[in-house]
Tab-separated table of C-alpha atoms in Angstrom:
chain	number	residue	atom	x	y	z
E	81	MET	CA	-36.347	20.692	-17.041
E	82	ASP	CA	-37.684	17.749	-18.933
E	83	ASN	CA	-35.921	18.379	-22.222
E	84	GLN	CA	-32.525	17.943	-20.553
E	85	ILE	CA	-33.247	14.435	-19.396
E	86	ILE	CA	-31.610	12.851	-22.435
E	87	ILE	CA	-28.244	14.559	-21.961
E	88	LYS	CA	-28.357	13.729	-18.251
E	89	ILE	CA	-28.863	10.070	-19.046
E	90	VAL	CA	-26.107	10.121	-21.657
E	91	LEU	CA	-23.582	11.772	-19.322
E	92	ILE	CA	-24.400	9.590	-16.331
E	93	ALA	CA	-24.239	6.488	-18.519
E	94	ALA	CA	-20.812	7.501	-19.766
E	95	LEU	CA	-19.557	8.021	-16.212
E	96	ALA	CA	-21.083	4.719	-15.130
E	97	VAL	CA	-19.237	2.964	-17.955
E	98	PHE	CA	-16.004	4.475	-16.634
E	99	ALA	CA	-16.790	3.283	-13.116
E	100	VAL	CA	-17.363	-0.253	-14.365
E	101	PHE	CA	-14.206	-0.030	-16.450
E	102	LEU	CA	-12.318	0.943	-13.295
E	103	MET	CA	-13.622	-2.040	-11.330
E	104	LEU	CA	-13.127	-4.702	-13.981
E	105	PRO	CA	-9.880	-6.596	-13.922
E	106	GLY	CA	-9.073	-5.930	-17.534
E	107	SER	CA	-7.078	-8.023	-19.890
E	108	GLY	CA	-4.345	-6.113	-21.693
E	109	ALA	CA	-5.548	-6.824	-25.226
E	110	ARG	CA	-9.136	-5.829	-24.591
E	111	HIS	CA	-8.162	-2.579	-22.899
E	112	LEU	CA	-5.798	-1.634	-25.643
E	113	ALA	CA	-8.408	-2.442	-28.267
E	114	LEU	CA	-11.111	-0.462	-26.460
E	115	ARG	CA	-8.797	2.489	-26.080
E	116	ARG	CA	-7.957	2.443	-29.770
E	117	LEU	CA	-11.586	2.039	-30.821
E	118	SER	CA	-12.613	5.003	-28.698
E	119	MET	CA	-9.775	7.043	-30.192
E	120	ILE	CA	-11.033	6.203	-33.694
E	121	GLY	CA	-14.568	7.031	-32.604
E	122	LEU	CA	-13.496	10.417	-31.275
E	123	PHE	CA	-11.580	11.117	-34.431
E	124	ALA	CA	-14.582	10.287	-36.587
E	125	ILE	CA	-16.835	12.512	-34.485
E	126	ALA	CA	-14.349	15.353	-34.725
E	127	VAL	CA	-14.186	15.092	-38.521
E	128	VAL	CA	-17.960	14.985	-38.849
E	129	ALA	CA	-18.257	17.977	-36.534
E	130	VAL	CA	-15.814	19.970	-38.632
E	131	VAL	CA	-17.489	19.107	-41.915
E	132	PHE	CA	-21.057	19.649	-40.694
E	133	PRO	CA	-20.950	22.296	-37.938
E	134	GLN	CA	-24.720	22.584	-37.918
E	135	LEU	CA	-24.955	18.916	-37.022
E	136	ILE	CA	-23.600	19.501	-33.531
E	137	ASN	CA	-26.253	22.091	-32.872
E	138	ASP	CA	-28.934	19.725	-34.126
E	139	VAL	CA	-27.657	16.915	-31.928
E	140	ALA	CA	-27.424	19.293	-28.983
E	141	ASN	CA	-31.026	20.340	-29.462
E	142	ALA	CA	-32.106	16.754	-29.854
E	143	VAL	CA	-30.650	15.697	-26.502
E	144	GLY	CA	-31.855	18.809	-24.725
E	145	VAL	CA	-28.710	20.920	-24.640
E	146	GLY	CA	-29.156	24.457	-25.894
E	147	ARG	CA	-26.054	25.004	-27.970
E	148	GLY	CA	-23.532	22.850	-29.803
E	149	THR	CA	-20.673	24.391	-27.821
E	150	ASP	CA	-22.249	23.190	-24.588
E	151	LEU	CA	-22.467	19.681	-25.978
E	152	LEU	CA	-18.818	19.859	-26.987
E	153	LEU	CA	-17.893	20.981	-23.478
E	154	TYR	CA	-19.786	18.074	-21.927
E	155	GLY	CA	-18.134	15.678	-24.331
E	156	LEU	CA	-14.734	17.130	-23.513
E	157	ILE	CA	-15.299	16.651	-19.783
E	158	VAL	CA	-16.385	13.051	-20.246
E	159	VAL	CA	-13.388	12.282	-22.460
E	160	PHE	CA	-11.072	13.996	-19.984
E	161	ILE	CA	-12.346	11.943	-17.040
E	162	GLY	CA	-12.097	8.747	-19.044
E	163	ASN	CA	-8.585	9.589	-20.103
E	164	SER	CA	-7.555	10.373	-16.523
E	165	LEU	CA	-8.900	7.043	-15.314
E	166	ALA	CA	-7.152	5.118	-18.066
E	167	ALA	CA	-3.904	6.962	-17.363
E	168	SER	CA	-3.971	6.296	-13.620
E	169	ARG	CA	-4.785	2.682	-14.276
E	170	ARG	CA	-1.826	2.387	-16.586
E	171	TYR	CA	0.314	4.150	-13.988
E	172	ARG	CA	-0.604	1.648	-11.281
E	173	HIS	CA	0.149	-1.206	-13.620
E	174	THR	CA	3.555	0.255	-14.422
E	175	GLU	CA	4.212	0.794	-10.735
E	176	ARG	CA	3.597	-2.888	-10.032
E	177	GLU	CA	5.995	-3.865	-12.759
E	178	VAL	CA	8.645	-1.464	-11.513
E	179	THR	CA	8.230	-2.875	-8.011
E	180	ASN	CA	8.750	-6.426	-9.205
E	181	LEU	CA	11.746	-5.383	-11.239
E	182	ALA	CA	13.340	-3.428	-8.394
E	183	ARG	CA	12.690	-6.288	-5.968
E	184	ALA	CA	14.249	-8.838	-8.292
E	185	LEU	CA	17.279	-6.605	-8.710
E	186	ALA	CA	17.596	-5.988	-4.959
E	187	LEU	CA	17.374	-9.704	-4.169
E	188	ALA	CA	19.811	-10.623	-6.935
E	189	GLU	CA	22.411	-8.252	-5.529
E	190	ALA	CA	21.932	-9.319	-1.903
E	191	PRO	CA	24.241	-11.898	-0.340
E	192	LYS	CA	22.873	-15.456	-0.165
E	193	PRO	CA	21.129	-16.256	3.120
E	194	GLY	CA	23.458	-18.097	5.433
E	195	SER	CA	26.593	-16.741	3.749
E	196	HIS	CA	26.509	-13.611	5.848
E	197	GLN	CA	29.536	-13.173	8.072
E	198	ASP	CA	29.126	-11.778	11.559
L	266	MET	CA	13.181	-4.342	8.812
L	267	PRO	CA	12.229	-1.665	6.281
L	268	LEU	CA	14.705	1.190	6.273
L	269	TYR	CA	14.329	4.644	4.816
L	270	ASN	CA	16.506	7.558	5.875
L	271	GLU	CA	17.034	6.494	9.488
L	272	GLY	CA	20.818	6.874	9.413
L	273	GLN	CA	20.876	8.619	12.774
L	274	VAL	CA	19.410	5.767	14.727
L	275	VAL	CA	19.448	2.566	12.702
L	276	ARG	CA	22.890	1.373	13.798
L	277	GLU	CA	21.906	1.470	17.468
L	278	VAL	CA	18.533	-0.169	16.749
L	279	ILE	CA	20.172	-3.063	14.893
L	280	LEU	CA	22.989	-3.514	17.402
L	281	GLN	CA	20.450	-3.911	20.172
L	282	ALA	CA	18.218	-6.146	18.089
L	283	ARG	CA	21.058	-8.461	17.121
L	284	ALA	CA	21.616	-9.317	20.760
L	285	VAL	CA	18.226	-11.022	20.602
L	286	PHE	CA	17.736	-11.876	16.918
L	287	PRO	CA	20.913	-12.974	15.116
L	288	ASN	CA	19.510	-12.809	11.574
L	289	ILE	CA	18.364	-9.360	10.586
L	290	VAL	CA	17.453	-8.329	7.062
L	291	CYS	CA	17.325	-4.617	6.469
L	292	VAL	CA	15.692	-3.459	3.261
L	293	ASP	CA	17.063	-0.074	2.353
L	294	ASP	CA	14.288	1.585	0.391
L	295	GLY	CA	16.463	3.926	-1.636
L	296	SER	CA	17.586	6.029	1.334
L	297	SER	CA	19.423	9.216	0.438
L	298	ASP	CA	21.474	9.218	3.644
L	299	ASN	CA	23.955	6.727	5.083
L	300	SER	CA	21.260	4.350	6.371
L	301	ALA	CA	22.431	1.351	4.346
L	302	ASP	CA	26.053	1.687	5.483
L	303	GLU	CA	25.007	2.137	9.099
L	304	ALA	CA	22.814	-0.950	8.945
L	305	ALA	CA	25.581	-3.020	7.353
L	306	ALA	CA	28.073	-1.760	9.948
L	307	ALA	CA	25.723	-2.939	12.673
L	308	GLY	CA	25.770	-6.423	11.171
L	309	ALA	CA	22.469	-6.690	9.327
L	310	VAL	CA	22.115	-8.139	5.847
L	311	VAL	CA	21.239	-5.139	3.710
L	312	VAL	CA	19.039	-5.612	0.654
L	313	LYS	CA	18.914	-2.427	-1.380
L	314	HIS	CA	15.998	-1.255	-3.445
L	315	PRO	CA	17.483	0.623	-6.406
L	316	ILE	CA	14.700	3.223	-6.091
L	317	ASN	CA	12.305	4.270	-3.357
L	318	LEU	CA	9.198	2.090	-3.502
L	319	GLY	CA	7.580	2.501	-0.101
L	320	GLN	CA	7.421	0.690	3.203
L	321	GLY	CA	5.051	-2.029	2.066
L	322	ALA	CA	7.314	-2.933	-0.841
L	323	ALA	CA	10.335	-2.984	1.470
L	324	LEU	CA	8.575	-5.347	3.874
L	325	GLN	CA	7.705	-7.747	1.069
L	326	THR	CA	11.279	-7.699	-0.248
L	327	GLY	CA	12.610	-8.427	3.234
L	328	LEU	CA	10.156	-11.293	3.695
L	329	ASP	CA	11.074	-12.682	0.260
L	330	TYR	CA	14.719	-12.637	1.236
L	331	ALA	CA	14.128	-14.218	4.628
L	332	MET	CA	11.898	-16.906	3.113
L	333	SER	CA	14.706	-17.902	0.774
L	334	ASP	CA	16.488	-19.246	3.843
L	335	PRO	CA	14.802	-22.622	4.363
L	336	SER	CA	15.935	-22.776	7.983
L	337	ALA	CA	13.977	-19.644	8.888
L	338	GLU	CA	10.848	-20.568	10.821
L	339	PHE	CA	9.601	-17.299	12.246
L	340	PHE	CA	9.658	-13.801	10.839
L	341	VAL	CA	9.356	-10.501	12.655
L	342	THR	CA	8.639	-7.140	11.059
L	343	PHE	CA	10.216	-4.377	13.058
L	344	ASP	CA	10.490	-0.613	12.515
L	345	SER	CA	13.956	0.783	11.984
L	346	ASP	CA	13.429	3.972	13.978
L	347	GLY	CA	13.602	2.308	17.378
L	348	GLN	CA	9.965	2.676	18.384
L	349	HIS	CA	9.476	-1.028	19.034
L	350	GLY	CA	10.633	-2.956	22.079
L	351	LEU	CA	12.759	-6.069	21.656
L	352	ASP	CA	11.210	-7.734	24.677
L	353	ASP	CA	7.832	-7.419	22.947
L	354	ALA	CA	9.209	-8.905	19.731
L	355	LEU	CA	10.802	-11.811	21.567
L	356	ALA	CA	7.616	-12.505	23.523
L	357	MET	CA	5.665	-12.575	20.265
L	358	VAL	CA	8.000	-15.106	18.664
L	359	THR	CA	7.824	-17.251	21.790
L	360	ARG	CA	4.030	-17.199	21.651
L	361	LEU	CA	4.128	-18.002	17.940
L	362	SER	CA	6.195	-21.102	18.617
L	363	GLU	CA	4.020	-22.262	21.505
L	364	GLU	CA	0.483	-21.337	20.495
L	365	PRO	CA	-1.485	-22.589	17.476
L	366	VAL	CA	-1.401	-19.294	15.576
L	367	ASP	CA	0.135	-18.231	12.260
L	368	VAL	CA	0.552	-14.550	12.904
L	369	ILE	CA	0.741	-12.265	15.916
L	370	ILE	CA	0.097	-8.569	15.495
L	371	GLY	CA	1.317	-5.997	17.967
L	372	SER	CA	-1.217	-3.682	19.538
L	373	ARG	CA	-0.444	-0.541	21.471
L	374	PHE	CA	-3.938	-0.378	22.901
L	375	LEU	CA	-4.000	-3.587	24.920
L	376	ASP	CA	-2.260	-2.100	27.920
L	377	GLY	CA	-1.504	1.375	29.225
L	378	ARG	CA	2.168	1.593	28.348
L	379	THR	CA	1.880	3.487	25.072
L	380	LYS	CA	0.909	7.138	25.148
L	381	PRO	CA	-0.123	8.327	21.689
L	382	GLY	CA	-1.328	11.877	21.182
L	383	ARG	CA	-5.066	12.590	21.095
L	384	ILE	CA	-5.406	13.066	17.352
L	385	LYS	CA	-3.303	10.026	16.622
L	386	LYS	CA	-5.439	7.962	18.952
L	387	VAL	CA	-8.668	9.038	17.284
L	388	VAL	CA	-7.288	8.385	13.810
L	389	LEU	CA	-5.976	4.968	14.766
L	390	LYS	CA	-9.261	4.030	16.381
L	391	LEU	CA	-11.170	5.062	13.259
L	392	ALA	CA	-8.775	2.974	11.195
L	393	VAL	CA	-9.405	0.008	13.489
L	394	ILE	CA	-13.163	0.305	12.997
L	395	PHE	CA	-12.678	0.541	9.235
L	396	GLU	CA	-10.460	-2.542	9.195
L	397	ASN	CA	-12.712	-4.594	11.423
L	398	VAL	CA	-15.703	-3.833	9.241
L	399	SER	CA	-13.938	-4.301	5.905
L	400	THR	CA	-11.883	-7.399	6.707
L	401	GLY	CA	-13.755	-9.232	9.441
L	402	VAL	CA	-10.521	-9.553	11.407
L	403	ARG	CA	-10.942	-8.257	14.940
L	404	LEU	CA	-7.965	-6.223	16.055
L	405	THR	CA	-7.477	-3.316	18.423
L	406	ASP	CA	-4.661	-1.545	16.569
L	407	ALA	CA	-4.613	-0.775	12.868
L	408	HIS	CA	-1.128	0.326	12.025
L	409	ASN	CA	1.362	-1.498	14.127
L	410	GLY	CA	4.635	-2.345	12.427
L	411	LEU	CA	5.569	-5.040	14.922
L	412	ARG	CA	4.357	-8.432	13.713
L	413	ALA	CA	5.516	-12.006	14.072
L	414	LEU	CA	4.660	-14.513	11.339
L	415	ASN	CA	5.370	-18.142	10.612
L	416	ARG	CA	6.248	-19.542	7.182
L	417	ARG	CA	2.654	-20.321	6.356
L	418	ALA	CA	1.574	-16.736	7.036
L	419	VAL	CA	4.436	-15.224	5.056
L	420	SER	CA	3.804	-17.496	2.112
L	421	VAL	CA	0.138	-16.535	1.764
L	422	ILE	CA	0.406	-12.837	2.613
L	423	ARG	CA	1.723	-11.132	-0.480
L	424	ILE	CA	2.019	-7.382	0.094
L	425	GLU	CA	1.020	-5.488	-3.013
L	426	GLN	CA	0.425	-2.142	-1.383
L	427	ASN	CA	3.765	-0.424	-1.779
L	428	ARG	CA	3.083	2.452	0.552
L	429	MET	CA	1.427	2.788	3.927
L	430	ALA	CA	-1.760	0.899	3.084
L	431	HIS	CA	0.131	-2.373	3.481
L	432	ALA	CA	-0.854	-2.575	7.134
L	433	SER	CA	-4.544	-2.784	6.245
L	434	GLU	CA	-3.709	-5.095	3.364
L	435	ILE	CA	-1.968	-7.539	5.690
L	436	VAL	CA	-4.989	-7.579	7.969
L	437	ALA	CA	-7.266	-8.146	4.972
L	438	LYS	CA	-5.146	-11.071	3.800
L	439	ILE	CA	-5.158	-12.615	7.246
L	440	GLY	CA	-8.931	-12.639	6.923
L	441	GLN	CA	-9.049	-13.880	3.328
L	442	ASN	CA	-6.645	-16.748	3.989
L	443	LYS	CA	-8.272	-17.634	7.306
L	444	LEU	CA	-4.953	-17.458	9.108
L	445	ARG	CA	-5.023	-18.018	12.830
L	446	TYR	CA	-4.120	-14.727	14.437
L	447	ALA	CA	-3.602	-13.243	17.852
L	448	GLU	CA	-2.695	-9.874	19.263
L	449	HIS	CA	0.070	-9.047	21.635
L	450	PRO	CA	0.355	-5.905	23.753
L	451	VAL	CA	3.348	-3.870	22.674
L	452	HIS	CA	4.844	-0.644	23.845
L	453	ILE	CA	5.429	1.966	21.158
L	454	ILE	CA	8.232	4.194	22.322
L	455	TYR	CA	7.443	7.676	21.058
L	456	THR	CA	10.727	9.494	21.200
L	457	ASP	CA	11.218	13.054	19.990
L	458	TYR	CA	12.992	11.493	17.025
L	459	SER	CA	10.140	9.196	16.040
L	460	ARG	CA	7.573	11.905	16.709
L	461	ALA	CA	9.395	14.310	14.438
L	462	LYS	CA	9.626	11.701	11.680
L	463	GLY	CA	6.428	9.821	12.380
L	464	GLN	CA	3.490	9.459	10.087
L	465	SER	CA	1.412	12.462	9.379
L	466	VAL	CA	-2.270	12.094	10.110
L	467	TRP	CA	-2.797	13.194	6.504
L	468	ASN	CA	-1.618	9.763	5.505
L	469	LEU	CA	-5.080	8.528	6.402
L	470	VAL	CA	-6.332	10.110	3.186
L	471	ASN	CA	-3.508	8.555	1.165
L	472	ILE	CA	-4.089	5.139	2.680
L	473	LEU	CA	-7.809	5.218	1.930
L	474	ASN	CA	-7.031	6.272	-1.627
L	475	ASP	CA	-4.579	3.412	-2.071
L	476	LEU	CA	-7.068	0.917	-0.688
L	477	ILE	CA	-9.939	2.053	-2.887
L	478	PHE	CA	-8.081	2.573	-6.177
L	479	LYS	CA	-6.035	-0.561	-6.303
């Protein structure tokens, strides 16, 4: 179906962006900023969609999706995947920090090497 | 020696090991049983993780501790469940001190002493192929917890994989840092105890996941 090519490109591009995002060693500030910008973007889209319901249908038709609800579903899936990736990334980061903290604590409480009595 | 819930056996393992190696660091990885007390009673230095972090994290903590002793020259990683042989460990340290290598990795597939089950063998062999291809380091065993390292090796190998993927990570870092490595045939003693507690083959999936999504 030729008229669906646009939505296919859009969805695959979004997923590709996530893949790149996952590979890049990100700096904290940039990630935080990107996350906040995308939150604002989503918010803006949501407001526009509420105010002009017909707009979603028009956009859906323009990119080759039959109904506005379908477009919303696609968008939801993309946002969900992106959110999952960001969350797991944050989780791994936290895990590293916890490891360093726990290790420092464990070593601080251990007896000094050489002081151990047999 | 990473330690997690091996209270039944760890005292005996350490008592035997101390006859050969006087300085033993046991990293208790948040065990819920009496492992830490048993290890201390057997005469090991016990470093306690406040929470469970995983075997890789425990190894790195133990190596950090041992490295803080400037008189320590050689380091051995040894499982706390008694599946490694002390004669193998001693032979590896001797080789490390005599041969121009930085790290010696145990391999259960270099001689016929070890008898792993069929599935385990297949999984380990697949892991070996994966490691050889992905790291360029040629080994015959992928997940052997018995290793001997010198100071240089310990200082460049920083284990960041908290869980079981640390074994592959160590191999990868040997390759990245161009450490001189050798293998040594070791006998893995599969007792009913270690078999009952041993790694599930399902861990292969978890390890691959940890390696891919760093």
